[in-house]
Coordinates of C-alpha atoms in Angstrom, one line a residue:
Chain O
X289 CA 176.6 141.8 157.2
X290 CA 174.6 139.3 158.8
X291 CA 171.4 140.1 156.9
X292 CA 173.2 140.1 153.3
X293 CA 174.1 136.7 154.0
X294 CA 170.9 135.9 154.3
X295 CA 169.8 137.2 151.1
X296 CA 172.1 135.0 149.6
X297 CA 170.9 132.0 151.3
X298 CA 167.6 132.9 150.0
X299 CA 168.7 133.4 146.3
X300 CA 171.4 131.1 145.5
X301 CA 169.1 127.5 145.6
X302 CA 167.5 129.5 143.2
X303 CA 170.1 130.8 141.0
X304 CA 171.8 127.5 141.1
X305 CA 169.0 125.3 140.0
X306 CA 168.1 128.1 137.0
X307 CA 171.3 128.5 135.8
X308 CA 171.8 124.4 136.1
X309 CA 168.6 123.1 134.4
X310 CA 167.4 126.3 132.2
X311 CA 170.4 127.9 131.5
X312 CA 173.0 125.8 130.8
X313 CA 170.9 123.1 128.5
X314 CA 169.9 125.9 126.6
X315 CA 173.9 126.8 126.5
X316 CA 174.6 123.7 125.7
X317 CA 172.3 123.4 122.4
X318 CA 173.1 126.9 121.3
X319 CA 176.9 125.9 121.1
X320 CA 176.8 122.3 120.0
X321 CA 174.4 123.8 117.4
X322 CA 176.9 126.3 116.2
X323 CA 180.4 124.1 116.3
X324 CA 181.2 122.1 113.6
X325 CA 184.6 119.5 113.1
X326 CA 186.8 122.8 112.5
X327 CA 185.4 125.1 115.2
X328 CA 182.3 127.5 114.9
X329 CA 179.7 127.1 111.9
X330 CA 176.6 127.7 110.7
X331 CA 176.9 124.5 109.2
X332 CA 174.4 122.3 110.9
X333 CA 171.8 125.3 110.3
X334 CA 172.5 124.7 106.5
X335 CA 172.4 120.8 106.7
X336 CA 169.1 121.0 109.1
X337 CA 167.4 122.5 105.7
X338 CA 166.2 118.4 104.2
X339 CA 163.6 118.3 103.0
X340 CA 162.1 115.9 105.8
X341 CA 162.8 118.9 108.6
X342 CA 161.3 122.2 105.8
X343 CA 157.9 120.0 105.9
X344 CA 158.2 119.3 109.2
X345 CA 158.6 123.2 109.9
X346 CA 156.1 123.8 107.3
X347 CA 153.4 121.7 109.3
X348 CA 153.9 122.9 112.6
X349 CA 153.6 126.8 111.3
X350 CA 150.3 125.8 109.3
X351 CA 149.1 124.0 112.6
X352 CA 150.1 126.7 115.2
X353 CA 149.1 129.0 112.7
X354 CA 145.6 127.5 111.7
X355 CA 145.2 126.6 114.9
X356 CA 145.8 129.5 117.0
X357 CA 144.0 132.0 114.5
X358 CA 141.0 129.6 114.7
X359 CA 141.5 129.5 118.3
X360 CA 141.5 133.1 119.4
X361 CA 138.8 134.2 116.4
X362 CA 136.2 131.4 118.5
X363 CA 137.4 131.8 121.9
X364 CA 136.9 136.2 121.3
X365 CA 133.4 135.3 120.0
X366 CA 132.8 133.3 123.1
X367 CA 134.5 135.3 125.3
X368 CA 132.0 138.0 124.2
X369 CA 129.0 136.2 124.4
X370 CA 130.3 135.1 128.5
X371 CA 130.9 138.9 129.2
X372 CA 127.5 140.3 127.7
X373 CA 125.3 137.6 128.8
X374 CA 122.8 138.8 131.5
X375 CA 123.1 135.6 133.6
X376 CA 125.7 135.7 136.5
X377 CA 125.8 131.6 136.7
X378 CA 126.1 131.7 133.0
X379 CA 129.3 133.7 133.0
X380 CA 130.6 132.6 136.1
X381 CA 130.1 128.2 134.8
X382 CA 131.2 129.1 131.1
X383 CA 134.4 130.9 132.7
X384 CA 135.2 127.7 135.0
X385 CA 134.6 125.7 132.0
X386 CA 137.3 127.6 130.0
X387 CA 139.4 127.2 133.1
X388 CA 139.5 123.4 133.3
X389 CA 139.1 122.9 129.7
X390 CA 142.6 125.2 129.2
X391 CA 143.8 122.5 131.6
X392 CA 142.8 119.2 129.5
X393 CA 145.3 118.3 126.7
X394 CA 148.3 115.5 125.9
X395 CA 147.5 111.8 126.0
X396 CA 143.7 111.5 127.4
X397 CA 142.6 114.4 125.2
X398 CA 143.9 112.6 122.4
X399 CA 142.3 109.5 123.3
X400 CA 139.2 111.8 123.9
X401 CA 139.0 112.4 120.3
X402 CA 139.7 109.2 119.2
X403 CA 136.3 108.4 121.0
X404 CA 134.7 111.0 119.8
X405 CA 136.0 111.7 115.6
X406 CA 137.8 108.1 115.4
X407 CA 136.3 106.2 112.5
X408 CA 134.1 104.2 114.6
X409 CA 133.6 107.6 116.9
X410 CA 130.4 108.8 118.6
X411 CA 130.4 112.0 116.5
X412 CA 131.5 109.8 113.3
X413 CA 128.5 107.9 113.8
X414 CA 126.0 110.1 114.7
X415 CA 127.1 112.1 111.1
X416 CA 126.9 108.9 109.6
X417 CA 123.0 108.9 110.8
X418 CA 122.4 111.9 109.5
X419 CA 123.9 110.9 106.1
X420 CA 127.7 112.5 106.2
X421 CA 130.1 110.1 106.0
X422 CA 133.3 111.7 107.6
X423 CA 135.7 108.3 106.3
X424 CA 137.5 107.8 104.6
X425 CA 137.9 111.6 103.3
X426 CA 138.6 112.7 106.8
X427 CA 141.0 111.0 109.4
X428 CA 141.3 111.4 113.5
X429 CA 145.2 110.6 112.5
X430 CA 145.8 113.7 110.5
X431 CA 147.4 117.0 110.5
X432 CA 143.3 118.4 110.2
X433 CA 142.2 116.1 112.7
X434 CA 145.5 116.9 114.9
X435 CA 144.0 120.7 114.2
X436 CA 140.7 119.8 115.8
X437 CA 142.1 118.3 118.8
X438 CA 144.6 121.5 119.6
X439 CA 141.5 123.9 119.4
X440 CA 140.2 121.9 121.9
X441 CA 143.0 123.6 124.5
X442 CA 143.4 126.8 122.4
X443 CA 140.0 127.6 122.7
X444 CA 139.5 128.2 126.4
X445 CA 142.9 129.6 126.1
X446 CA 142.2 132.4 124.2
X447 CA 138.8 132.9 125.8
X448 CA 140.7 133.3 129.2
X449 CA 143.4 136.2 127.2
X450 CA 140.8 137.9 125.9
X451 CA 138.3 138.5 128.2
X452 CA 139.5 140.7 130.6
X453 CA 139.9 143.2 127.7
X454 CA 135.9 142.0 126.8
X455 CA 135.6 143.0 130.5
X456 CA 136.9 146.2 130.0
X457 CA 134.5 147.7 127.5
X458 CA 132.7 150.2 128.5
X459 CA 128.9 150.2 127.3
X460 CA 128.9 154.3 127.2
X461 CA 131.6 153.4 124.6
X462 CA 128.7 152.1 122.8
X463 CA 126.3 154.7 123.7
X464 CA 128.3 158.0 122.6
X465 CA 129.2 156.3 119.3
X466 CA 125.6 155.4 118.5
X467 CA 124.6 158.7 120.0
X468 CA 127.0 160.7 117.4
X469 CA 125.2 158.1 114.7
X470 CA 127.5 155.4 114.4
X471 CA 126.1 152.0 113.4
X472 CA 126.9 148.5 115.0
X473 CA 130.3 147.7 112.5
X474 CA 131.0 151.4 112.8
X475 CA 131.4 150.8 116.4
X476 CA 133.3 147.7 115.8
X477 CA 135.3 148.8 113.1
X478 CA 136.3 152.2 115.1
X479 CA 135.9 151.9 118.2
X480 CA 135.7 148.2 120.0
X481 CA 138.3 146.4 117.7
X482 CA 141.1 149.1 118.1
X483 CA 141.0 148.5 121.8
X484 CA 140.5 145.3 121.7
X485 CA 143.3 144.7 119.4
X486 CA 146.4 144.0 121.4
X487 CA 144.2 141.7 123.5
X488 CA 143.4 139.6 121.0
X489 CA 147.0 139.8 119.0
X490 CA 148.8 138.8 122.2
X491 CA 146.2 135.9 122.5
X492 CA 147.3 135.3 119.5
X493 CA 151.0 134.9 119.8
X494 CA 150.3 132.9 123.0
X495 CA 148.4 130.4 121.9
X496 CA 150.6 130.2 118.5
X497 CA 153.3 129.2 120.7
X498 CA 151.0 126.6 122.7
X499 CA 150.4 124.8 119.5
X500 CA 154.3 125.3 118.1
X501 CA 155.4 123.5 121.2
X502 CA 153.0 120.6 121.6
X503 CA 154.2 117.4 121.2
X504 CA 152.0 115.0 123.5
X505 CA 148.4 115.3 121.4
X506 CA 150.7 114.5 118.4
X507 CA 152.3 111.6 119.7
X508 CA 149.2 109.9 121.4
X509 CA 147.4 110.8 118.4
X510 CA 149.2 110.6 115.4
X511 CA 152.5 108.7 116.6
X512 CA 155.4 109.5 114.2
X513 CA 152.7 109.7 111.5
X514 CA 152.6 113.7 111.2
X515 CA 156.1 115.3 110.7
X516 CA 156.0 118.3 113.1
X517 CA 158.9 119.8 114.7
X518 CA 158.5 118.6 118.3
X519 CA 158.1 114.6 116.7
X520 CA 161.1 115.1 114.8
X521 CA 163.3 116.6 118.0
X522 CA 162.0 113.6 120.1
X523 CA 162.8 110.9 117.3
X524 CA 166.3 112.3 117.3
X525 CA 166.5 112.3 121.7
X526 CA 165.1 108.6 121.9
X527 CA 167.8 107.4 119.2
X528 CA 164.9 106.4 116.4
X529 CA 167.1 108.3 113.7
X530 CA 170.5 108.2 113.0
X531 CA 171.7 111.7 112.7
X532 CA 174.5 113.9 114.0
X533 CA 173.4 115.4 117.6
X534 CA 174.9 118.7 116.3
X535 CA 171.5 118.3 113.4
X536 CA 168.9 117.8 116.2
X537 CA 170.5 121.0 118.2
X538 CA 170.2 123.3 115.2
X539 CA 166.6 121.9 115.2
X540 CA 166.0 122.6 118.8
X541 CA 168.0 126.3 118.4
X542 CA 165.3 126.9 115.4
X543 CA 162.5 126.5 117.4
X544 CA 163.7 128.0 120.2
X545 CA 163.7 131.2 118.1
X546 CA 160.1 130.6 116.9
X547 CA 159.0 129.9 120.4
X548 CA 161.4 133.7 121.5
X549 CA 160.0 135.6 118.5
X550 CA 155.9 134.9 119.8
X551 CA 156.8 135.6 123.6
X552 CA 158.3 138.7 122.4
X553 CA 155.7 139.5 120.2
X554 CA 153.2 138.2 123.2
X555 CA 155.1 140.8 125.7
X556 CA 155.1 143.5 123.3
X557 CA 151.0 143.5 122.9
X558 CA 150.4 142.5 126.6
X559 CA 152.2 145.5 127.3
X560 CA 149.6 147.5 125.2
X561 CA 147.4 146.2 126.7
X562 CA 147.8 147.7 129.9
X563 CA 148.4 151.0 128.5
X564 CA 145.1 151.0 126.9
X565 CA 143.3 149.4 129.7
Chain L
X283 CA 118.6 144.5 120.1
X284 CA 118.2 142.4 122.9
X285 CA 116.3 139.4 121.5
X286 CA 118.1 139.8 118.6
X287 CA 121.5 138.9 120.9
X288 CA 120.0 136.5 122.4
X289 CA 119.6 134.5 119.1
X290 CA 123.2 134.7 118.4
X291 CA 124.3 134.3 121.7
X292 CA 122.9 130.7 122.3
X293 CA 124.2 129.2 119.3
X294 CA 127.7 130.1 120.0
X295 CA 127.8 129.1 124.2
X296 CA 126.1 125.7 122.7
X297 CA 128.7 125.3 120.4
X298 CA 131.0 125.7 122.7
X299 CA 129.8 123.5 125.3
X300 CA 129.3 121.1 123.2
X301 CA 133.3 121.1 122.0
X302 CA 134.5 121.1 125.1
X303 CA 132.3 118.3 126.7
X304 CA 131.1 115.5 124.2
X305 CA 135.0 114.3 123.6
X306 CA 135.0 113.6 127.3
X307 CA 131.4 112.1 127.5
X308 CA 132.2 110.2 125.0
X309 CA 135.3 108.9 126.5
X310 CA 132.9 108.2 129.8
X311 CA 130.6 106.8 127.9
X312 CA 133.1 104.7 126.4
X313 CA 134.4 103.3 129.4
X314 CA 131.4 101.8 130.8
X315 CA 130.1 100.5 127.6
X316 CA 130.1 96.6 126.7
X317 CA 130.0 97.8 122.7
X318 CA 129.9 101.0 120.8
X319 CA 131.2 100.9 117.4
X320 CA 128.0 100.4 115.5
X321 CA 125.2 102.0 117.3
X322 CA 124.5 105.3 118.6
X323 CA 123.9 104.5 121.6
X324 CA 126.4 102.4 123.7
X325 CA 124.8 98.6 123.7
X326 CA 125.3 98.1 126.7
X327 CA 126.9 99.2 130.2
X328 CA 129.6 97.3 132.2
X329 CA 132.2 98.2 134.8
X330 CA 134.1 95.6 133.5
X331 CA 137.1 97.9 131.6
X332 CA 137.1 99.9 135.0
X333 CA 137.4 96.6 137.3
X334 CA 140.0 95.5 134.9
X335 CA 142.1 98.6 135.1
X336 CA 141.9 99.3 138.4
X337 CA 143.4 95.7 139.4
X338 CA 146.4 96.0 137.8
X339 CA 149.4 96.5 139.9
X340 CA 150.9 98.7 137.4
X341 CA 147.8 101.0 137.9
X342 CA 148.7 101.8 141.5
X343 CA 152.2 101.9 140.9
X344 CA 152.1 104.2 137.8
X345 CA 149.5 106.3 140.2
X346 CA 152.1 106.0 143.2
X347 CA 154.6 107.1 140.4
X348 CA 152.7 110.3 139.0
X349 CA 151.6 111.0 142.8
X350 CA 155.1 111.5 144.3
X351 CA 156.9 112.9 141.8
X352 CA 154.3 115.5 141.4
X353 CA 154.6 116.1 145.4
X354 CA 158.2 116.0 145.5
X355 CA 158.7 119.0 142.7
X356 CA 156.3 120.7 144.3
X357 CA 158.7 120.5 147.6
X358 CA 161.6 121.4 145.6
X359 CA 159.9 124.5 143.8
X360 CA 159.1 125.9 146.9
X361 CA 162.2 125.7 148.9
X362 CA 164.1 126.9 146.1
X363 CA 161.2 129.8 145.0
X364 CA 159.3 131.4 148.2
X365 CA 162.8 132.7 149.6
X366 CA 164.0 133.7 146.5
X367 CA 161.0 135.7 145.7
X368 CA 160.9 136.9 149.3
X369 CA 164.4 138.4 149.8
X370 CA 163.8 139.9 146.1
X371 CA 161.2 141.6 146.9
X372 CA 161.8 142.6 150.2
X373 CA 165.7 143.3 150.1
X374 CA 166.6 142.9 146.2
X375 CA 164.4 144.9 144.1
X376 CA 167.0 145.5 141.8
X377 CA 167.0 141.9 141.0
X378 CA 163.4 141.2 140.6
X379 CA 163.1 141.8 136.5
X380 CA 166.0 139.6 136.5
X381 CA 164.4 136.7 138.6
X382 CA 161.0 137.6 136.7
X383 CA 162.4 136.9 133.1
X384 CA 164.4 133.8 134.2
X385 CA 161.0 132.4 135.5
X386 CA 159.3 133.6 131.7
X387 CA 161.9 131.3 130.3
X388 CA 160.6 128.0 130.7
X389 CA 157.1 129.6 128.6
X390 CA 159.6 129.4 125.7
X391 CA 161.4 126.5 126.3
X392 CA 159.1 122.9 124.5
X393 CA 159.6 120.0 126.7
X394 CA 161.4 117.9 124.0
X395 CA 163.9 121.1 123.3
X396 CA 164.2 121.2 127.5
X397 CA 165.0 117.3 127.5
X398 CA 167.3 117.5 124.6
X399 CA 169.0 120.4 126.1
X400 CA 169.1 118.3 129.7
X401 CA 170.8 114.5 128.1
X402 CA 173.2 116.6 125.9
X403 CA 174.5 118.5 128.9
X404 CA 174.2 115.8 132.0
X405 CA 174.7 112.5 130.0
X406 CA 178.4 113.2 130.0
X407 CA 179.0 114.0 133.4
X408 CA 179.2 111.7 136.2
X409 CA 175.9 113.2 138.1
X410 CA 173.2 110.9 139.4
X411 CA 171.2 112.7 137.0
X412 CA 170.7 111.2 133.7
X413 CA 167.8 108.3 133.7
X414 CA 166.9 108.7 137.4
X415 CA 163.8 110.3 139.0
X416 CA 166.4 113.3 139.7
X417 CA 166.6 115.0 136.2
X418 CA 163.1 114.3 135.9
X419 CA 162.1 116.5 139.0
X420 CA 164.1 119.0 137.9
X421 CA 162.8 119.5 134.8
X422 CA 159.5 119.8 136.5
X423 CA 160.8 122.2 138.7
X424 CA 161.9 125.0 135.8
X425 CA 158.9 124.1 133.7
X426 CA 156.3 125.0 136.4
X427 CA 158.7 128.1 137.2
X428 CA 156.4 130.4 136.0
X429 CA 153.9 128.8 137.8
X430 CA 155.3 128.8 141.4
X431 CA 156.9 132.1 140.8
X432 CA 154.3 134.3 139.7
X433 CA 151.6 132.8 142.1
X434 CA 153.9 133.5 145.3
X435 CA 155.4 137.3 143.8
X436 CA 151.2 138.4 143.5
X437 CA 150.6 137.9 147.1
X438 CA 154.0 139.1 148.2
X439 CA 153.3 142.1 146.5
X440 CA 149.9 142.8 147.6
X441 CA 151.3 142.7 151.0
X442 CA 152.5 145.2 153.4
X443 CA 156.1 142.9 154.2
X444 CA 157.9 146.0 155.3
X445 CA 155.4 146.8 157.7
X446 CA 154.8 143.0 158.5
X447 CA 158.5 142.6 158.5
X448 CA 159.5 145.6 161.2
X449 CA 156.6 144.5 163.5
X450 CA 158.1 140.9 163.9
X451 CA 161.4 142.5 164.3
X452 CA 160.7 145.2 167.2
X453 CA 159.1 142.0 169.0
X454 CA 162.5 140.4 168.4
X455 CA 162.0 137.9 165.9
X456 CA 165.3 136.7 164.1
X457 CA 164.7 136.3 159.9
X458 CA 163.7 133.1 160.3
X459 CA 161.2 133.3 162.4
X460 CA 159.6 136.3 160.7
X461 CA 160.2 134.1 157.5
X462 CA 158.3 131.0 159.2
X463 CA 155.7 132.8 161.2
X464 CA 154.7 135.8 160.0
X465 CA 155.5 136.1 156.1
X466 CA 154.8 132.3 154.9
X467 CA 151.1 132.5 156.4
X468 CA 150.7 135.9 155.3
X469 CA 151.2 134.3 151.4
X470 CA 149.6 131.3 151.9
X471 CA 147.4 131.2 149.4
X472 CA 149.3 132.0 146.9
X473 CA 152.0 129.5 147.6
X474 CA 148.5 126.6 147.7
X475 CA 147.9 128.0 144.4
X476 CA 151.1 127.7 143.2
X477 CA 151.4 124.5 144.4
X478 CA 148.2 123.2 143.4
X479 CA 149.3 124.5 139.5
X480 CA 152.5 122.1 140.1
X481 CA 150.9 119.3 140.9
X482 CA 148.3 119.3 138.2
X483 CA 150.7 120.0 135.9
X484 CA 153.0 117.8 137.3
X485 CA 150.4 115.2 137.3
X486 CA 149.7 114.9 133.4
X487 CA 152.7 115.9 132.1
X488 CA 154.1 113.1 129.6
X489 CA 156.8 114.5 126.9
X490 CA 159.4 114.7 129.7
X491 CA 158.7 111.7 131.6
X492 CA 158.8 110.0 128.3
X493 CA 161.9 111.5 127.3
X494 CA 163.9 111.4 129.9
X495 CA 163.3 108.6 131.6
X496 CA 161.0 106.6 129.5
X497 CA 160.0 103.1 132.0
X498 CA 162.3 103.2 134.4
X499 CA 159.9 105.1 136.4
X500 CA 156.6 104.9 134.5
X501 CA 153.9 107.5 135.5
X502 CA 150.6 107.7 135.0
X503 CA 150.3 109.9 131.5
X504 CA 152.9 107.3 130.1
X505 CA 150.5 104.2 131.2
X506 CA 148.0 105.7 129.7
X507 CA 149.2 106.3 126.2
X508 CA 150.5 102.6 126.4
X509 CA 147.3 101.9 126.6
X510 CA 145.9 103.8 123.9
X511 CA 147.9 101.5 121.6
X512 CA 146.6 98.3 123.3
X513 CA 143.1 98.1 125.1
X514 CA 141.0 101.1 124.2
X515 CA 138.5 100.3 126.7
X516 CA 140.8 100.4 129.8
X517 CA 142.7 103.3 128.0
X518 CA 139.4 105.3 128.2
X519 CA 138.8 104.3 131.5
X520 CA 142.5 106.0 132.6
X521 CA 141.6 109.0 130.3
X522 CA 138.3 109.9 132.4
X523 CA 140.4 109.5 135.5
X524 CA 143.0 111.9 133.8
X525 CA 140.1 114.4 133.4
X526 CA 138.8 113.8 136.8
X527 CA 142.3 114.6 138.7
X528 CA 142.7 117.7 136.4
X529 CA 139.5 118.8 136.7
X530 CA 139.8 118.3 140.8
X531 CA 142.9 120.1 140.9
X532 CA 141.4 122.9 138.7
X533 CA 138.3 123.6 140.8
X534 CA 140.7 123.5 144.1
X535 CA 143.0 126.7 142.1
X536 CA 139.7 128.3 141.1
X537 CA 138.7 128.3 144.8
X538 CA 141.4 129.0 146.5
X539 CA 143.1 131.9 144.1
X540 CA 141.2 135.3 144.0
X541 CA 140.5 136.8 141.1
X542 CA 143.9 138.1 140.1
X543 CA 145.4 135.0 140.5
X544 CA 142.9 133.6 138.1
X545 CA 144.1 135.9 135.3
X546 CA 147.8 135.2 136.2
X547 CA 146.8 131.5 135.9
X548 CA 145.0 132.3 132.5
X549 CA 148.4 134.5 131.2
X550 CA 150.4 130.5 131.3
X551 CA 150.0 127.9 128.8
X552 CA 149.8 124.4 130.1
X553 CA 152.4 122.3 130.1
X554 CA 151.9 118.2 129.2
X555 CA 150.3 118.2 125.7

């Protein structure tokens, strides 16, 4: 009796605090989100659909999108060079640098590449030297430059959810298919890429929902300036817009379900895997 | 074949490099420069922007600010996760998936949907919760769940408890003690690591400080990005030291986590951007 008590005592802090500041606020949105003056509604779902809130889904699915696809196509070409390079340091420095780099992001990255692709930027000017003028056609404060910035965390990301799958590749995988005559994209196409595949789609879905998320690169960076999902939610918590709460819930609700939907889909391929592996 | 690798291979670790370092290079390089707008080459080099920062009260408060609400989720998540995990895994293994998905939670949960969801339940009841530190740590708390959780379930589970567990107990140690004295060292470094992936994340996180509780208690992230908007120099300055602290904190998990905690570490997105 004695020890069950115990276990309670070693659970319930827990429970309590999960179920007060994860559970319930999630609760909380889900039913606001779905009650209207008369009782439950799908109304605020239907009036979340302005225009002003379909571009600002719009841009966050071509960012997370663009973004993480860019991302994990890189960071699995890197993540292959790291693994088959012959030099210990090598790997072992490019897979620290992936490490900290996954870590860098928010307001000093943005400020990083203000520095670095701003108009008057180091990289800016050293184009400019060599005769490419990146202004005004391109800007630091855009939804492409914004796209720049969120590889620079995706990247390492990726390279970090793909490579233990690099890792296990065998090289007489390699060896019995050229042995039996198959060329380098046969081996690719055949035999690497189908193993490799849930890796990199659960990389994918990962990262996609890094990117769908973000909100402090876009503020630093671009302010209120690029409609994305996470500016608009934030706009409507500090008060800046006028709008029912019941509006911004719906919002939230939506992309919860985005953010559900790539976990799942994140789960479903890590899962693979490790039956593969 | 192998020359012919080599060829490709350069170009693409170069690249690479080269992405990840010359945006905070440049912010370096920035920070100690006198001017850099129309030459390659920074015209000069000063310690002037860092002198300037540095003396500003607000700099050590916002630091003092980042620094102890950083330490005190840290506190929180541990003496509300290591039992938890503990008597799950050791007496509960029934509710381990459960405990395991409501730690995966916070992966899908965006800091401004978490802060929304936080005002629109707490700003109606009378709790000392809404615009104090409070809601603040406890937002922490969930969001570096997976964090803290993960990191302290690896070791448990690459460790014998049972066996750890009954030798404590036939030398008559009560719960606690075998809690204190035999199972908390025994986990150690996975509850550092976890730790140390709290504070760093902790450290730079900025959509909920801003959010929820905006300047009353200013941290460092939030300092920063008001400086962005005002004095570039200083701002680059406080971005470099942003870099630094991560970049401490990120050597100090990669040394003290084995290998398996690396991966675990590589299977979370980062909170704060």
């Amino acid at each position: 009796m004695n020890r069950h008590w115990l276990t309670w005592i070693g659970l319930a802090p827990f429970l309590a605090f999960v179920l007060a500041f994860e559970i319930l606020p999630v609760l909380t949105l889900l039913r606001s989100s779905l009650t209207g003056e008369g009782g439950p509604t799908l109304d605020n779902f239907a009036r979340a659909l302005t225009p002003t809130t379909l571009t600002a889904f719009t841009n966050s699915l071509k960012l997370a999108v663009a973004t993480a696809f860019g991302g994990t196509l890189f960071g699995s070409v890197v993540a292959y060079a790291i693994v088959t390079s012959h030099s210990p340091a090598m790997r072992h420095a490019m897979t620290a640098l992936a490490n900290v780099a996954a870590n860098f992001g928010g307001a000093p990255l943005a400020f990083a590449f203000v520095i670095t692709l701003g108009s008057t930027g180091f990289v800016t000017l050293l184009l400019g030297y060599l005769g490419i003028q990146l202004y005004p056609d391109f800007r630091i404060y855009s939804i492409t430059g914004l796209g720049i910035a969120y590889l620079y965390f995706q990247t390492p990301l990726a390279i970090l959810l793909v490579m233990p799958a690099l890792l296990g590749l065998r090289p007489e995988w390699r060896e019995a298919a050229e042995i039996l005559g198959a060329t380098t994209l046969q081996y690719w196409r055949r035999v690497a890429l189908p193993i490799l595949a849930p890796a990199i789609s659960a990389s994918f879905f990962l990262v996609f929902a890094n990117a769908f998320g973000a909100y402090a690169t876009a503020w630093t960076l671009t302010g209120s300036d690029v409609n994305l999902i996470p500016v608009q939610i934030a706009a409507l918590v500090r008060g800046e817009v006028v709008l029912d709460p019941a509006l911004a819930d719906a919002l939230a609700i939506l992309s919860l379900l985005v953010m559900a939907a790539c976990l799942l889909a994140y789960q479903y391929f890590a899962r693979r895997m490790r039956r593969t592996a | 074949m192998n020359a012919g690798s080599l060829t490709w291979r350069a170009p693409v670790i170069g690249v690479f490099v080269a992405f990840m370092t010359v945006p905070v290079v440049a912010t370096a390089l920035f920070s100690v420069a006198t001017r850099w707008d129309r030459t390659l080459w920074p015209e000069g080099l000063t310690l002037n922007w860092w002198i300037k920062v540095a003396s500003r009260s607000a700099f050590t408060d916002t630091l003092l600010n980042s620094f102890w609400v950083a330490m005190t989720s840290m506190l929180v998540s541990l003496i509300i996760v290591v039992p938890a995990a503990y008597v799950a895994h050791t007496r509960l293994p029934h509710a381990k998936p459960w405990l395991e998905f409501l730690s995966i939670v916070p992966f899908s949960l965006p800091g401004v949907v978490l802060a929304l969801g936080l005002i629109r339940l707490y700003s109606k009841l009378p709790l000392p919760l809404i615009n104090t530190p409070n809601i603040l740590i406890a937002a922490y708390v969930i969001v570096t769940l997976p964090f803290m959780y993960r990191a302290v379930m690896n070791t448990l589970e690459s460790v014998d408890t049972r066996l750890l567990v009954e030798a404590a107990q036939s030398l008559g140690a009560n719960p606690l003690q075998v809690l204190a004295w035999v199972i908390v060292p025994n986990i150690a470094s996975g509850i550092v690591n976890g730790s140390l992936l709290v504070l760093s994340a902790v450290f730079s996180e900025f959509v909920l400080a801003n959010l929820l509780i905006g300047t009353r208690l200013k941290t460092f992230p939030i300092y920063l990005v008001e400086f962005t908007r005002s004095d570039a120099r200083q701002a680059s300055a406080l971005a470099l030291m942003s870099f630094v602290i991560a970049w401490i904190i990120s050597l100090a998990i990669l040394w003290t986590a084995g290998r398996p905690a690396k991966r675990r570490q590589a299977d979370s997105p980062v909170r704060g951007r």
